[in-house]
Short mmCIF file of C-alpha atoms in Angstrom, two decimals:
data_model
loop_
_atom_site.label_atom_id
_atom_site.label_comp_id
_atom_site.label_asym_id
_atom_site.label_seq_id
_atom_site.Cartn_x
_atom_site.Cartn_y
_atom_site.Cartn_z
CA UNK A 15 26.01 -14.11 -9.42
CA UNK A 16 24.34 -10.79 -8.75
CA UNK A 17 25.24 -9.84 -12.32
CA UNK A 18 23.28 -12.84 -13.46
CA UNK A 19 20.31 -11.77 -11.38
CA UNK A 20 20.56 -8.28 -12.77
CA UNK A 21 20.67 -9.72 -16.23
CA UNK A 22 17.52 -11.73 -15.61
CA UNK A 23 15.72 -8.82 -14.03
CA UNK A 24 16.73 -6.56 -16.88
CA UNK A 25 14.82 -8.79 -19.25
CA UNK A 26 11.55 -8.45 -17.40
CA UNK A 27 8.94 -6.98 -19.71
CA UNK A 28 8.18 -3.30 -19.99
CA UNK A 29 4.69 -3.70 -18.65
CA UNK A 30 5.86 -4.77 -15.22
CA UNK A 31 8.23 -1.84 -14.99
CA UNK A 32 5.55 0.54 -16.16
CA UNK A 33 3.09 -0.83 -13.67
CA UNK A 34 5.48 -0.54 -10.77
CA UNK A 35 6.79 2.85 -11.86
CA UNK A 36 3.34 4.26 -12.14
CA UNK A 37 2.08 2.89 -8.87
CA UNK A 38 1.85 5.78 -6.52
CA UNK A 39 2.51 5.47 -2.88
CA UNK A 40 -0.30 5.03 -0.46
CA UNK A 41 -0.35 5.37 3.23
CA UNK A 42 -1.47 2.83 5.67
CA UNK A 43 -4.20 5.04 6.90
CA UNK A 44 -4.29 5.24 10.61
CA UNK A 45 -6.62 7.35 12.56
CA UNK A 46 -4.78 8.81 15.44
CA UNK A 47 -6.78 10.70 17.90
CA UNK A 48 -4.05 13.19 18.56
CA UNK A 49 -4.07 14.05 14.94
CA UNK A 50 -7.79 14.35 14.97
CA UNK A 51 -7.38 17.05 17.53
CA UNK A 52 -4.91 18.68 15.23
CA UNK A 53 -7.39 18.48 12.46
CA UNK A 54 -9.93 20.25 14.55
CA UNK A 55 -7.44 22.95 15.35
CA UNK A 56 -6.53 23.46 11.75
CA UNK A 57 -9.88 23.39 10.13
CA UNK A 58 -10.22 27.09 9.61
CA UNK A 59 -7.47 27.14 7.09
CA UNK A 60 -7.79 27.70 3.44
CA UNK A 61 -5.32 25.76 1.51
CA UNK A 62 -4.27 25.76 -2.02
CA UNK A 63 -2.86 22.56 -3.23
CA UNK A 64 -0.84 22.08 -6.34
CA UNK A 65 -1.51 18.75 -7.85
CA UNK A 66 0.52 17.60 -10.83
CA UNK A 67 -1.24 19.76 -13.32
CA UNK A 68 -4.11 20.45 -11.01
CA UNK A 69 -4.34 23.22 -8.58
CA UNK A 70 -6.75 22.54 -5.86
CA UNK A 71 -8.15 24.89 -3.32
CA UNK A 72 -9.86 23.63 -0.24
CA UNK A 73 -12.10 25.97 1.61
CA UNK A 74 -13.83 25.01 4.81
CA UNK A 75 -17.07 26.64 5.81
CA UNK A 76 -19.40 26.21 8.72
CA UNK A 77 -22.96 25.75 7.59
CA UNK A 78 -26.04 27.04 9.32
CA UNK A 79 -26.63 23.56 10.62
CA UNK A 80 -23.37 23.72 12.46
CA UNK A 81 -21.72 21.30 10.17
CA UNK A 82 -18.40 22.16 8.73
CA UNK A 83 -18.08 21.39 5.10
CA UNK A 84 -15.28 21.71 2.68
CA UNK A 85 -15.48 22.93 -0.80
CA UNK A 86 -12.82 22.04 -3.24
CA UNK A 87 -12.12 24.05 -6.30
CA UNK A 88 -9.90 23.64 -9.20
CA UNK A 89 -7.61 26.58 -8.84
CA UNK A 90 -8.52 27.89 -12.21
CA UNK A 91 -12.14 27.82 -11.16
CA UNK A 92 -11.81 29.55 -7.84
CA UNK A 93 -14.37 32.32 -7.64
CA UNK A 94 -12.97 35.79 -7.59
CA UNK A 95 -14.37 36.40 -4.15
CA UNK A 96 -12.76 33.36 -2.67
CA UNK A 97 -10.65 34.08 0.38
CA UNK A 98 -7.03 34.70 -0.23
CA UNK A 99 -4.94 31.66 0.10
CA UNK A 100 -3.06 31.33 3.31
CA UNK A 101 -0.84 28.49 2.40
CA UNK A 102 0.40 26.72 -0.63
CA UNK A 103 1.53 23.19 -0.49
CA UNK A 104 2.79 20.84 -3.06
CA UNK A 105 1.47 17.35 -3.34
CA UNK A 106 3.76 15.82 -5.88
CA UNK A 107 2.19 12.44 -6.16
CA UNK A 108 -1.46 13.21 -6.16
CA UNK A 109 -3.17 12.56 -9.37
CA UNK A 110 -6.66 12.38 -10.61
CA UNK A 111 -8.52 9.15 -10.68
CA UNK A 112 -10.86 10.11 -13.36
CA UNK A 113 -13.12 12.99 -14.05
CA UNK A 114 -15.38 12.06 -11.19
CA UNK A 115 -13.24 11.14 -8.28
CA UNK A 116 -9.81 11.54 -6.98
CA UNK A 117 -8.35 10.12 -3.90
CA UNK A 118 -5.35 11.18 -1.95
CA UNK A 119 -3.63 9.70 0.96
CA UNK A 120 -0.81 10.99 2.95
CA UNK A 121 1.59 8.93 4.89
CA UNK A 122 1.61 10.57 8.23
CA UNK A 123 4.95 9.04 9.03
CA UNK A 124 6.66 11.20 6.48
CA UNK A 125 5.28 14.44 7.75
CA UNK A 126 6.77 16.57 10.38
CA UNK A 127 5.03 16.69 13.71
CA UNK A 128 2.21 19.14 13.69
CA UNK A 129 1.20 18.39 10.18
CA UNK A 130 -1.45 16.11 8.99
CA UNK A 131 -3.10 15.07 5.87
CA UNK A 132 -5.63 12.39 5.86
CA UNK A 133 -7.74 11.14 3.08
CA UNK A 134 -9.27 13.20 0.39
CA UNK A 135 -12.10 12.29 -1.82
CA UNK A 136 -13.54 14.71 -4.13
CA UNK A 137 -15.89 14.59 -6.93
CA UNK A 138 -15.87 16.76 -9.92
CA UNK A 139 -19.02 18.38 -11.02
CA UNK A 140 -19.52 21.12 -13.49
CA UNK A 141 -16.06 22.55 -13.14
CA UNK A 142 -16.29 22.86 -9.43
CA UNK A 143 -15.08 20.17 -7.21
CA UNK A 144 -17.80 19.27 -4.84
CA UNK A 145 -17.04 18.01 -1.45
CA UNK A 146 -17.71 14.98 0.49
CA UNK A 147 -17.97 16.03 4.08
CA UNK A 148 -15.16 13.92 5.12
CA UNK A 149 -12.86 15.81 7.46
CA UNK A 150 -9.61 15.69 5.76
CA UNK A 151 -6.73 17.29 4.09
CA UNK A 152 -5.96 19.59 6.90
CA UNK A 153 -2.51 20.42 7.95
CA UNK A 154 -0.69 23.33 9.34
CA UNK A 155 2.33 23.27 7.22
CA UNK A 156 4.19 21.21 4.81
CA UNK A 157 7.81 20.94 5.49
CA UNK A 158 9.13 19.59 2.29
CA UNK A 159 9.35 15.93 2.93
CA UNK A 160 7.46 13.72 0.63
CA UNK A 161 4.04 14.05 2.02
CA UNK A 162 1.50 13.29 -0.52
CA UNK A 163 0.81 9.78 -1.40
CA UNK A 164 -1.72 8.56 -3.76
CA UNK A 165 -2.88 5.49 -5.40
CA UNK A 166 -5.63 4.54 -7.64
CA UNK A 167 -8.12 2.02 -6.48
CA UNK A 168 -9.36 -0.34 -9.07
CA UNK A 169 -12.69 1.23 -8.72
CA UNK A 170 -14.75 3.50 -6.55
CA UNK A 171 -18.36 2.62 -6.34
CA UNK A 172 -21.07 4.79 -5.01
CA UNK A 173 -23.81 2.98 -3.25
CA UNK A 174 -26.31 3.48 -0.52
CA UNK A 175 -26.20 2.09 2.92
CA UNK A 176 -29.02 2.62 5.34
CA UNK A 177 -30.27 5.48 3.26
CA UNK A 178 -26.89 7.15 3.27
CA UNK A 179 -24.49 7.39 0.46
CA UNK A 180 -21.21 5.63 0.77
CA UNK A 181 -18.22 5.51 -1.48
CA UNK A 182 -16.57 2.14 -1.60
CA UNK A 183 -13.05 1.87 -2.74
CA UNK A 184 -12.25 -1.41 -4.40
CA UNK A 185 -8.75 -2.75 -4.60
CA UNK A 186 -7.92 -6.15 -5.97
CA UNK A 187 -11.59 -6.96 -5.93
CA UNK A 188 -11.92 -6.21 -2.26
CA UNK A 189 -13.57 -3.34 -0.55
CA UNK A 190 -10.72 -1.65 1.17
CA UNK A 191 -12.23 1.55 2.36
CA UNK A 192 -15.64 2.99 2.80
CA UNK A 193 -16.47 6.59 3.21
CA UNK A 194 -19.76 7.29 4.77
CA UNK A 195 -21.27 10.68 4.53
CA UNK A 196 -24.69 11.81 5.54
CA UNK A 197 -24.08 15.51 5.81
CA UNK A 198 -23.80 15.55 9.56
CA UNK A 199 -20.85 13.37 10.08
CA UNK A 200 -18.47 11.31 8.14
CA UNK A 201 -15.87 8.93 9.14
CA UNK A 202 -13.50 6.56 7.65
CA UNK A 203 -14.12 3.02 8.54
CA UNK A 204 -12.12 -0.04 8.04
CA UNK A 205 -13.80 -2.63 6.04
CA UNK A 206 -13.32 -5.93 4.51
CA UNK A 207 -15.27 -7.95 2.11
CA UNK A 208 -16.73 -11.23 3.17
CA UNK A 209 -19.55 -13.47 2.30
CA UNK A 210 -22.30 -14.10 4.72
CA UNK A 211 -25.43 -15.81 3.65
CA UNK A 212 -24.57 -15.21 0.07
CA UNK A 213 -23.99 -11.52 0.41
CA UNK A 214 -20.79 -9.71 0.47
CA UNK A 215 -20.63 -7.32 3.29
CA UNK A 216 -18.25 -5.03 4.91
CA UNK A 217 -17.22 -4.77 8.44
CA UNK A 218 -17.29 -1.22 9.49
CA UNK A 219 -15.47 0.34 12.32
CA UNK A 220 -15.61 3.84 13.46
CA UNK A 221 -13.04 5.57 15.54
CA UNK A 222 -12.66 3.89 18.83
CA UNK A 223 -13.12 5.66 22.13
CA UNK A 224 -10.13 7.13 23.78
CA UNK A 225 -9.64 8.65 27.20
CA UNK A 226 -9.97 12.16 25.90
CA UNK A 227 -12.75 11.22 23.59
CA UNK A 228 -15.18 13.73 24.98
CA UNK A 229 -12.78 16.54 24.42
CA UNK A 230 -12.02 15.44 20.93
CA UNK A 231 -15.62 14.82 20.11
CA UNK A 232 -16.51 18.27 21.32
CA UNK A 233 -13.82 19.83 19.21
CA UNK A 234 -14.45 17.74 16.21
CA UNK A 235 -17.85 18.02 14.65
CA UNK A 236 -17.34 14.96 12.57
CA UNK A 237 -16.36 12.69 15.34
CA UNK A 238 -19.04 10.16 15.43
CA UNK A 239 -20.71 9.75 18.80
CA UNK A 240 -20.82 6.03 18.36
CA UNK A 241 -17.10 5.78 18.07
CA UNK A 242 -15.85 2.47 19.15
CA UNK A 243 -18.81 0.51 18.05
CA UNK A 244 -18.32 -2.17 15.57
CA UNK A 245 -20.91 -2.73 13.00
CA UNK A 246 -21.31 -5.43 10.52
CA UNK A 247 -23.36 -4.36 7.63
CA UNK A 248 -24.03 -5.59 4.21
CA UNK A 249 -23.53 -3.38 1.29
CA UNK A 250 -25.69 -4.47 -1.56
CA UNK A 251 -24.29 -4.86 -4.97
CA UNK A 252 -21.09 -6.66 -4.18
CA UNK A 253 -21.23 -10.30 -4.88
CA UNK A 254 -17.82 -11.38 -6.01
CA UNK A 255 -17.40 -14.90 -7.14
CA UNK A 256 -15.45 -17.43 -5.17
CA UNK A 257 -15.11 -15.31 -2.14
CA UNK A 258 -15.14 -17.23 0.99
CA UNK A 259 -16.32 -16.95 4.27
CA UNK A 260 -14.87 -15.81 7.45
CA UNK A 261 -15.32 -12.80 9.54
CA UNK A 262 -14.45 -12.36 13.11
CA UNK A 263 -14.42 -9.41 15.35
CA UNK A 264 -13.90 -8.58 18.93
CA UNK A 265 -16.00 -5.79 20.18
CA UNK A 266 -16.26 -3.19 21.39
CA UNK A 267 -12.68 -2.14 21.73
CA UNK A 268 -10.68 -2.23 18.65
CA UNK A 269 -9.91 -5.62 17.31
CA UNK A 270 -11.30 -7.09 14.21
CA UNK A 271 -10.12 -9.61 11.76
CA UNK A 272 -11.67 -10.99 8.71
CA UNK A 273 -10.76 -13.81 6.51
CA UNK A 274 -11.98 -14.54 3.12
CA UNK A 275 -11.06 -17.53 1.18
CA UNK A 276 -10.27 -16.98 -2.44
CA UNK A 277 -10.14 -19.95 -4.72
CA UNK A 278 -9.21 -22.13 -1.80
CA UNK A 279 -6.01 -20.35 -1.05
CA UNK A 280 -7.09 -17.75 1.36
CA UNK A 281 -6.52 -14.11 1.47
CA UNK A 282 -5.07 -12.24 4.33
CA UNK A 283 -6.77 -9.32 5.78
CA UNK A 284 -4.76 -7.09 7.94
CA UNK A 285 -5.92 -5.02 10.72
CA UNK A 286 -4.03 -2.77 12.93
CA UNK A 287 -5.30 -2.44 16.40
CA UNK A 288 -3.71 0.74 17.47
CA UNK A 289 -2.84 2.02 20.86
CA UNK A 290 -5.12 -0.17 22.76
CA UNK A 291 -3.97 -0.75 26.25
CA UNK A 292 -6.48 -3.30 27.26
CA UNK A 293 -7.81 -5.99 25.16
CA UNK A 294 -11.15 -7.50 25.96
CA UNK A 295 -13.10 -10.38 24.68
CA UNK A 296 -16.58 -11.36 25.53
CA UNK A 297 -15.09 -13.49 28.26
CA UNK A 298 -13.40 -10.59 29.89
CA UNK A 299 -10.07 -9.00 30.01
CA UNK A 300 -7.20 -11.18 29.02
CA UNK A 301 -4.34 -8.84 29.45
CA UNK A 302 -2.60 -5.82 28.14
CA UNK A 303 -2.63 -5.63 24.45
CA UNK A 304 0.08 -3.65 22.94
CA UNK A 305 -0.78 -1.78 19.85
CA UNK A 306 0.92 -3.72 17.20
CA UNK A 307 1.66 -3.78 13.63
CA UNK A 308 0.10 -6.58 11.75
CA UNK A 309 -2.32 -9.36 12.19
CA UNK A 310 -2.63 -11.70 9.30
CA UNK A 311 -4.76 -14.73 8.84
CA UNK A 312 -4.41 -17.25 6.17
CA UNK A 313 -6.38 -20.26 5.29
CA UNK A 314 -4.29 -22.49 3.15
CA UNK A 315 -6.12 -25.61 2.26
CA UNK A 316 -7.16 -27.12 5.55
CA UNK A 317 -4.58 -25.39 7.60
CA UNK A 318 -4.65 -22.07 9.22
CA UNK A 319 -1.63 -19.96 9.48
CA UNK A 320 -1.82 -17.07 11.77
CA UNK A 321 0.87 -14.55 12.11
CA UNK A 322 0.72 -11.98 14.75
CA UNK A 323 3.31 -9.38 15.21
CA UNK A 324 2.66 -7.02 17.96
CA UNK A 325 5.69 -4.83 18.18
CA UNK A 326 7.75 -7.92 18.71
CA UNK A 327 5.85 -9.03 21.73
CA UNK A 328 4.28 -12.11 20.37
CA UNK A 329 4.11 -14.29 17.36
CA UNK A 330 2.15 -17.28 16.30
CA UNK A 331 3.05 -19.45 13.43
CA UNK A 332 1.16 -22.44 12.29
CA UNK A 333 2.67 -23.99 9.25
CA UNK A 334 1.04 -26.08 6.66
CA UNK A 335 2.64 -29.35 7.68
CA UNK A 336 1.27 -29.01 11.18
CA UNK A 337 4.56 -29.90 12.74
CA UNK A 338 6.36 -26.67 12.66
CA UNK A 339 4.33 -24.96 15.23
CA UNK A 340 5.80 -22.17 17.16
CA UNK A 341 4.26 -20.12 19.83
CA UNK A 342 6.18 -17.36 21.39
CA UNK A 343 5.22 -15.62 24.52
CA UNK A 344 6.24 -12.26 25.66
CA UNK A 345 9.42 -13.07 27.45
CA UNK A 346 9.47 -9.89 29.40
CA UNK A 347 6.01 -9.94 30.83
CA UNK A 348 5.31 -13.63 30.64
CA UNK A 349 1.98 -12.93 29.09
CA UNK A 350 0.29 -15.91 27.66
CA UNK A 351 -1.70 -15.15 24.59
CA UNK A 352 -3.16 -18.57 24.18
CA UNK A 353 -6.58 -17.40 25.35
CA UNK A 354 -6.54 -15.02 22.48
CA UNK A 355 -5.80 -17.81 20.09
CA UNK A 356 -8.44 -19.94 21.73
CA UNK A 357 -10.96 -17.22 21.16
CA UNK A 358 -9.99 -17.11 17.54
CA UNK A 359 -10.36 -20.83 17.21
CA UNK A 360 -13.79 -20.80 18.71
CA UNK A 361 -14.76 -18.11 16.33
CA UNK A 362 -13.40 -20.03 13.45
CA UNK A 363 -15.14 -23.18 14.46
CA UNK A 364 -18.37 -21.55 13.61
CA UNK A 365 -17.44 -21.24 10.02
CA UNK A 366 -14.51 -23.40 9.13
CA UNK A 367 -14.38 -26.40 11.43
CA UNK A 368 -11.87 -28.29 9.37
CA UNK A 369 -9.43 -25.48 9.54
CA UNK A 370 -10.08 -25.04 13.20
CA UNK A 371 -9.25 -28.69 13.81
CA UNK A 372 -5.95 -28.27 12.14
CA UNK A 373 -5.46 -25.13 14.09
CA UNK A 374 -6.12 -26.98 17.31
CA UNK A 375 -3.81 -29.79 16.33
CA UNK A 376 -1.02 -27.38 15.85
CA UNK A 377 -1.47 -25.91 19.25
CA UNK A 378 -1.16 -29.18 21.10
CA UNK B 27 3.98 15.99 -21.88
CA UNK B 28 2.92 12.50 -22.71
CA UNK B 29 5.22 9.79 -23.84
CA UNK B 30 4.30 9.84 -27.51
CA UNK B 31 5.01 13.53 -27.79
CA UNK B 32 8.35 13.17 -26.08
CA UNK B 33 9.26 10.33 -28.41
CA UNK B 34 8.24 12.47 -31.36
CA UNK B 35 10.62 15.16 -30.16
CA UNK B 36 13.42 12.62 -30.07
CA UNK B 37 12.58 11.38 -33.53
CA UNK B 38 12.66 14.94 -34.83
CA UNK B 39 15.94 15.59 -33.02
CA UNK B 40 14.40 18.45 -31.12
CA UNK B 41 16.53 19.78 -28.30
CA UNK B 42 13.39 19.94 -26.20
CA UNK B 43 13.28 16.15 -26.12
CA UNK B 44 15.84 15.86 -23.37
CA UNK B 45 14.23 18.62 -21.33
CA UNK B 46 10.82 17.03 -21.61
CA UNK B 47 12.20 13.59 -20.79
CA UNK B 48 13.85 15.07 -17.75
CA UNK B 49 10.61 16.71 -16.72
CA UNK B 50 8.72 13.49 -17.16
CA UNK B 51 11.16 10.98 -15.75
CA UNK B 52 13.68 12.97 -13.74
CA UNK B 53 12.00 12.22 -10.43
CA UNK B 54 11.64 8.56 -11.20
CA UNK B 55 15.26 8.31 -12.32
CA UNK B 56 16.42 10.13 -9.23
CA UNK B 57 14.68 7.59 -7.05
CA UNK B 58 15.76 4.60 -9.09
CA UNK B 59 19.39 5.65 -9.37
CA UNK B 60 19.40 6.89 -5.79
CA UNK B 61 18.37 3.43 -4.64
CA UNK B 62 21.45 2.03 -6.30
CA UNK B 63 23.97 4.77 -5.76
CA UNK B 64 24.78 6.23 -2.41
CA UNK B 65 26.00 9.57 -3.60
CA UNK B 66 23.75 12.41 -4.67
CA UNK B 67 26.27 13.70 -7.18
CA UNK B 68 26.65 10.25 -8.71
CA UNK B 69 22.90 10.05 -8.94
CA UNK B 70 22.66 13.36 -10.77
CA UNK B 71 25.41 12.34 -13.16
CA UNK B 72 23.70 9.06 -13.74
CA UNK B 73 20.48 10.86 -14.62
CA UNK B 74 22.37 13.04 -17.07
CA UNK B 75 24.05 9.98 -18.56
CA UNK B 76 20.66 8.37 -18.95
CA UNK B 77 19.20 11.39 -20.70
CA UNK B 78 22.22 11.52 -22.98
CA UNK B 79 21.80 7.84 -23.73
CA UNK B 80 18.19 8.49 -24.65
CA UNK B 81 19.33 11.19 -27.03
CA UNK B 82 21.98 8.97 -28.54
CA UNK B 83 19.82 5.91 -28.99
CA UNK B 84 16.45 7.33 -30.08
CA UNK B 85 16.41 7.02 -33.00
CA UNK B 86 17.24 4.41 -34.19
CA UNK B 87 15.61 2.78 -31.17
CA UNK B 88 11.85 3.12 -31.07
CA UNK B 89 10.90 1.96 -27.60
CA UNK B 90 7.38 0.75 -27.03
CA UNK B 91 7.47 2.29 -23.60
CA UNK B 92 9.70 5.28 -23.12
CA UNK B 93 9.20 5.05 -19.40
CA UNK B 94 10.42 1.47 -19.18
CA UNK B 95 13.20 2.16 -21.66
CA UNK B 96 14.37 5.12 -19.61
CA UNK B 97 14.22 3.12 -16.41
CA UNK B 98 16.25 0.32 -17.94
CA UNK B 99 18.95 2.66 -19.12
CA UNK B 100 18.95 4.48 -15.81
CA UNK B 101 19.16 1.27 -13.84
CA UNK B 102 21.99 -0.10 -15.92
CA UNK B 103 23.84 3.18 -15.82
CA UNK B 104 23.53 3.24 -12.07
CA UNK B 105 24.59 -0.38 -11.68
CA UNK B 106 27.59 0.21 -13.90
CA UNK B 107 28.55 3.31 -12.02
CA UNK B 108 28.11 1.52 -8.73
CA UNK B 109 30.18 -1.42 -9.89
CA UNK B 110 32.93 0.94 -10.94
CA UNK B 111 32.99 2.92 -7.74
CA UNK B 112 32.26 0.11 -5.31
CA UNK B 113 34.21 -2.66 -6.87
CA UNK B 114 36.12 -3.37 -3.71
CA UNK B 115 33.34 -3.13 -1.22
CA UNK B 116 29.85 -4.24 -0.65
CA UNK B 117 27.00 -1.84 -0.54
CA UNK B 118 24.10 -3.08 1.48
CA UNK B 119 21.59 -0.84 -0.21
CA UNK B 120 21.08 -2.72 -3.43
CA UNK B 121 23.01 -5.83 -2.68
CA UNK B 122 20.44 -6.68 -0.07
CA UNK B 123 17.45 -7.10 -2.40
CA UNK B 124 19.60 -8.95 -4.89
CA UNK B 125 21.04 -11.21 -2.25
CA UNK B 126 17.53 -12.00 -1.21
CA UNK B 127 16.95 -13.41 -4.66
CA UNK B 128 20.09 -15.52 -4.65
CA UNK B 129 18.26 -18.24 -2.81
CA UNK B 130 15.35 -18.08 -5.22
CA UNK B 131 16.79 -17.87 -8.69
CA UNK B 132 18.83 -20.64 -10.23
CA UNK B 133 22.54 -20.14 -10.68
CA UNK B 134 23.78 -19.23 -14.14
CA UNK B 135 24.77 -22.07 -16.38
CA UNK B 136 26.95 -22.31 -19.43
CA UNK B 137 23.98 -21.26 -21.49
CA UNK B 138 23.59 -18.24 -19.30
CA UNK B 139 22.29 -15.99 -22.02
CA UNK B 140 19.60 -18.43 -23.03
CA UNK B 141 18.71 -19.16 -19.45
CA UNK B 142 18.38 -15.52 -18.54
CA UNK B 143 15.81 -15.00 -21.26
CA UNK B 144 13.93 -18.15 -20.37
CA UNK B 145 14.06 -17.35 -16.71
CA UNK B 146 12.80 -13.83 -17.28
CA UNK B 147 9.83 -15.20 -19.24
CA UNK B 148 9.14 -17.67 -16.44
CA UNK B 149 9.25 -14.91 -13.87
CA UNK B 150 6.89 -12.89 -16.02
CA UNK B 151 4.49 -15.81 -16.07
CA UNK B 152 4.70 -16.02 -12.35
CA UNK B 153 4.24 -12.28 -11.94
CA UNK B 154 1.12 -12.45 -14.09
CA UNK B 155 -0.36 -14.90 -11.62
CA UNK B 156 0.21 -12.60 -8.67
CA UNK B 157 -2.08 -9.87 -7.48
CA UNK B 158 -1.25 -6.39 -8.62
CA UNK B 159 -0.18 -5.48 -5.12
CA UNK B 160 2.25 -8.37 -4.90
CA UNK B 161 3.53 -7.76 -8.41
CA UNK B 162 4.24 -4.12 -7.74
CA UNK B 163 5.77 -4.91 -4.39
CA UNK B 164 8.08 -7.48 -5.95
CA UNK B 165 9.17 -5.30 -8.86
CA UNK B 166 9.64 -2.24 -6.69
CA UNK B 167 11.79 -4.16 -4.27
CA UNK B 168 13.88 -6.21 -6.64
CA UNK B 169 13.89 -4.22 -9.84
CA UNK B 170 13.80 -0.68 -8.56
CA UNK B 171 15.73 -1.58 -5.43
CA UNK B 172 13.31 0.27 -3.20
CA UNK B 173 13.81 -0.07 0.52
CA UNK B 174 11.02 -2.20 1.95
CA UNK B 175 9.50 0.80 3.63
CA UNK B 176 9.14 2.64 0.33
CA UNK B 177 8.00 -0.39 -1.59
CA UNK B 178 5.41 -0.96 1.12
CA UNK B 179 4.16 2.59 0.87
CA UNK B 180 3.68 2.12 -2.85
CA UNK B 181 1.11 -0.54 -2.27
CA UNK B 182 -0.37 0.73 0.92
CA UNK B 183 1.14 -1.77 3.30
CA UNK B 184 3.05 -1.35 6.48
CA UNK B 185 6.73 -2.16 6.37
CA UNK B 186 6.24 -5.27 8.49
CA UNK B 187 3.46 -6.58 6.30
CA UNK B 188 5.38 -5.90 3.15
CA UNK B 189 8.38 -7.69 4.54
CA UNK B 190 6.30 -10.76 5.24
CA UNK B 191 4.65 -10.59 1.87
CA UNK B 192 8.02 -10.41 0.18
CA UNK B 193 9.13 -13.47 2.06
CA UNK B 194 6.06 -15.31 0.92
CA UNK B 195 6.53 -14.11 -2.62
CA UNK B 196 10.06 -15.40 -2.71
CA UNK B 197 8.88 -18.71 -1.36
CA UNK B 198 6.17 -18.86 -3.98
CA UNK B 199 8.56 -17.91 -6.74
CA UNK B 200 10.97 -20.59 -5.67
CA UNK B 201 8.22 -23.20 -5.65
CA UNK B 202 7.08 -22.03 -9.05
CA UNK B 203 10.57 -22.21 -10.51
CA UNK B 204 10.93 -25.71 -9.11
CA UNK B 205 7.68 -26.75 -10.72
CA UNK B 206 8.80 -25.26 -14.00
CA UNK B 207 12.07 -27.14 -13.84
CA UNK B 208 14.37 -24.21 -13.30
CA UNK B 209 15.41 -25.32 -9.88
CA UNK B 210 16.28 -28.71 -8.54
CA UNK B 211 14.05 -30.20 -5.88
#
């Protein structure tokens, strides 16, 4: 039988194989405060990066305004007086988006402890790669594991938000990342597209506060002082058709979900609330919240399916037929996450009452 | 070197053709064959066999996509080698993704050859309707035999999310094949 399956699969067209073969890996970017501290410690390094036909040098410099900026050069274009390289690393999968922008991600999981590579955006201008002031691409060493991971967004758009330039990365028609740079700080924010009052916006989140935030913020010039705040902003210029309507967020500590309905079928948006020990809603603390893996929402027709997977602690499943409802509590702690679901329902009621009704029905 | 130039080298019977093909596709083949074979030496031999097969078949073959052509040869070489060396035992590495599809794809019939072609076209139609992320995830998992973790990394998903997506994809594919009459209700 497996021979038969192999036979079928072997007849799949070239284009699918090409597409999958050429798709570079991409990390699930996660900002970890510990690694931010590492970044700060490593920032004084000059690195030379070999990039599949490109050689890239990254040179940090502290400006007179106290802001650290990075300048990226094509290796061939490095000025003669550039500092000697202190380290050479190989990023096998990084490639160039186009002549204007390239984007690199690194999967931190594949890197030895003590190393870090975050996200790199660079633009190309006049033979010299100019820098976005995003604090990135800093690591102490590269130990030989596959470290560089790259993918090509469908598109990167440059737009302006609140008088500041942002780069929006579009994947599958959805804003998936926004880089915000105003010369004094930059940070990566999570975002998701949604429609509100006819405009497609993005939900932005900065780094959240952590116990040692002050220390990190002091060491890290790019650490935004408003870390932990959740902003909902609209970025003009994005008005996709048939995008639907849900956005929900819990502030100020960590959680956010968004749903957008696409052609009636729903699209999941995943968020990863990381390392949050206490989860709050507007109604107050509802219990320890263990940093988990995935939170997915789906709107399928009139029914909501919500899957939560928090390191195996809890799961919700609401199936389309409404009958196969399963709610699992944390057996070890006895925690009841229904208030969390209730909060979600109330939020949903504001925008999709029909789905919320079905959601309620499943819970009973 | 780009694909057209490598193909030109093959057509002109230049000895550099194999070297350039190895440069271009060696890494990809190593991953693909490595997913199927569990022995590094077997994998290297499989890559060499694949490169030799390229040399022996081009020309007369004139593949539209040298990349896909190379992958196909590599995959089949690896499967053959694996069948030969693992005939008596199961290997969870590739058998797992394939077993996952057992519940989705229809069983072979007497007209197996015809069905395989038809089924492949149907799957292509279904793939076309999926998002690029889902398409790549599916092909990486079931064609390239990537572990879920690696397939997930390809499309920027966590392993857990990719696993769930794959489950949903299989469910969708099964529904689609039912609608198209390939599977009984």
